[in-house]
Amino acid sequence: MSAEDLEKYEAEMELSLYKEYKDIVGQFTYVVETDRRFYLANGVDLIPRNADGEVYFEIHMSDAWVWDMYRPARFVKQVRVVTFKDVNVEELEKPELRLPDEP
């Protein structure tokens, strides 16, 4: 496989992943960004920890989806992440349920 073929394959995988993200993002409540991964989750518990003066974060997520094009299964029931880096947790806006207009 040439370098050009590999780049094309990775671009196609990234586009496929983005399309999957757009299709499922409405099913989740939170976006969680760590230094290594991007997650969608319905349950998030962020726990700051301190060990020997070093602060780190333990993140527990439930009902999650992982942005990783190399994972065969991106939906995960439970996730535990430990990191010394920044963590960003955002609650997604849920548009109000709107019924279709009557014809």
CSV table of C-alpha atoms in Angstrom, one decimal:
chain,number,residue,atom,x,y,z
A,1,MET,CA,0.0,0.0,0.0
A,2,SER,CA,1.5,3.3,-1.0
A,3,ALA,CA,1.5,6.4,1.2
A,4,GLU,CA,-1.1,8.0,-1.1
A,5,ASP,CA,-3.4,5.0,-0.7
A,6,LEU,CA,-3.0,5.1,3.1
A,7,GLU,CA,-3.8,8.8,3.2
A,8,LYS,CA,-6.9,8.2,1.0
A,9,TYR,CA,-8.0,5.4,3.3
A,10,GLU,CA,-7.6,7.4,6.4
A,11,ALA,CA,-9.5,10.4,4.9
A,12,GLU,CA,-12.4,8.0,4.0
A,13,MET,CA,-12.4,6.6,7.5
A,14,GLU,CA,-12.4,10.1,9.0
A,15,LEU,CA,-15.3,11.1,6.8
A,16,SER,CA,-17.2,8.0,7.7
A,17,LEU,CA,-16.6,8.6,11.4
A,18,TYR,CA,-17.8,12.2,11.1
A,19,LYS,CA,-21.0,11.0,9.4
A,20,GLU,CA,-21.5,8.5,12.2
A,21,TYR,CA,-21.0,11.3,14.8
A,22,LYS,CA,-23.6,13.5,13.1
A,23,ASP,CA,-26.1,10.7,13.1
A,24,ILE,CA,-25.8,9.8,16.7
A,25,VAL,CA,-24.8,13.0,18.6
A,26,GLY,CA,-28.5,13.8,19.4
A,27,GLN,CA,-28.7,10.6,21.5
A,28,PHE,CA,-26.1,11.9,24.0
A,29,THR,CA,-26.1,14.4,26.9
A,30,TYR,CA,-22.4,15.2,27.3
A,31,VAL,CA,-19.3,15.8,25.2
A,32,VAL,CA,-16.0,14.9,27.0
A,33,GLU,CA,-12.6,15.9,25.6
A,34,THR,CA,-9.4,14.6,27.0
A,35,ASP,CA,-5.9,15.0,25.7
A,36,ARG,CA,-6.2,11.7,23.9
A,37,ARG,CA,-9.9,11.1,23.0
A,38,PHE,CA,-13.2,12.7,22.3
A,39,TYR,CA,-16.3,11.1,23.8
A,40,LEU,CA,-20.1,11.4,23.7
A,41,ALA,CA,-21.7,10.1,26.9
A,42,ASN,CA,-25.0,10.1,28.8
A,43,GLY,CA,-23.4,9.9,32.2
A,44,VAL,CA,-20.2,11.6,33.3
A,45,ASP,CA,-18.5,11.7,36.7
A,46,LEU,CA,-15.3,13.8,36.9
A,47,ILE,CA,-13.3,13.2,40.1
A,48,PRO,CA,-10.2,15.3,40.8
A,49,ARG,CA,-7.6,13.2,42.7
A,50,ASN,CA,-4.4,14.2,44.5
A,51,ALA,CA,-1.5,11.8,44.9
A,52,ASP,CA,1.8,13.0,46.4
A,53,GLY,CA,1.0,16.6,45.4
A,54,GLU,CA,0.1,15.7,41.8
A,55,VAL,CA,-3.4,16.5,40.7
A,56,TYR,CA,-5.0,14.2,38.2
A,57,PHE,CA,-8.5,13.4,37.0
A,58,GLU,CA,-10.5,10.2,37.0
A,59,ILE,CA,-13.5,10.3,34.6
A,60,HIS,CA,-16.2,7.7,34.7
A,61,MET,CA,-18.6,7.7,31.7
A,62,SER,CA,-21.6,5.5,31.0
A,63,ASP,CA,-23.4,4.9,27.7
A,64,ALA,CA,-20.6,6.4,25.7
A,65,TRP,CA,-19.4,6.7,22.1
A,66,VAL,CA,-15.6,7.1,21.3
A,67,TRP,CA,-14.2,9.1,18.4
A,68,ASP,CA,-11.6,6.7,17.2
A,69,MET,CA,-11.6,5.5,13.6
A,70,TYR,CA,-9.4,2.5,14.5
A,71,ARG,CA,-11.8,1.0,17.0
A,72,PRO,CA,-14.1,-1.7,15.6
A,73,ALA,CA,-16.8,-0.9,18.3
A,74,ARG,CA,-17.2,2.7,19.2
A,75,PHE,CA,-20.2,2.3,21.6
A,76,VAL,CA,-19.0,1.5,25.1
A,77,LYS,CA,-21.2,0.7,28.2
A,78,GLN,CA,-18.6,2.0,30.8
A,79,VAL,CA,-15.4,4.0,30.4
A,80,ARG,CA,-12.8,5.0,33.0
A,81,VAL,CA,-10.2,7.5,32.0
A,82,VAL,CA,-7.3,8.7,34.2
A,83,THR,CA,-5.4,11.7,33.0
A,84,PHE,CA,-3.0,14.4,34.3
A,85,LYS,CA,-4.0,16.7,31.5
A,86,ASP,CA,-7.0,19.1,31.1
A,87,VAL,CA,-10.5,17.6,30.7
A,88,ASN,CA,-13.4,19.4,29.1
A,89,VAL,CA,-17.0,18.3,29.9
A,90,GLU,CA,-19.9,20.1,28.1
A,91,GLU,CA,-23.6,19.4,28.3
A,92,LEU,CA,-25.1,19.3,24.9
A,93,GLU,CA,-28.1,21.5,24.1
A,94,LYS,CA,-31.2,19.5,23.5
A,95,PRO,CA,-33.6,21.1,21.1
A,96,GLU,CA,-37.1,21.0,22.4
A,97,LEU,CA,-39.2,18.2,21.1
A,98,ARG,CA,-41.3,19.6,18.3
A,99,LEU,CA,-44.2,17.8,16.7
A,100,PRO,CA,-44.5,17.9,12.9
A,101,ASP,CA,-46.9,20.5,11.5
A,102,GLU,CA,-50.4,19.3,10.6
A,103,PRO,CA,-50.9,19.0,6.8
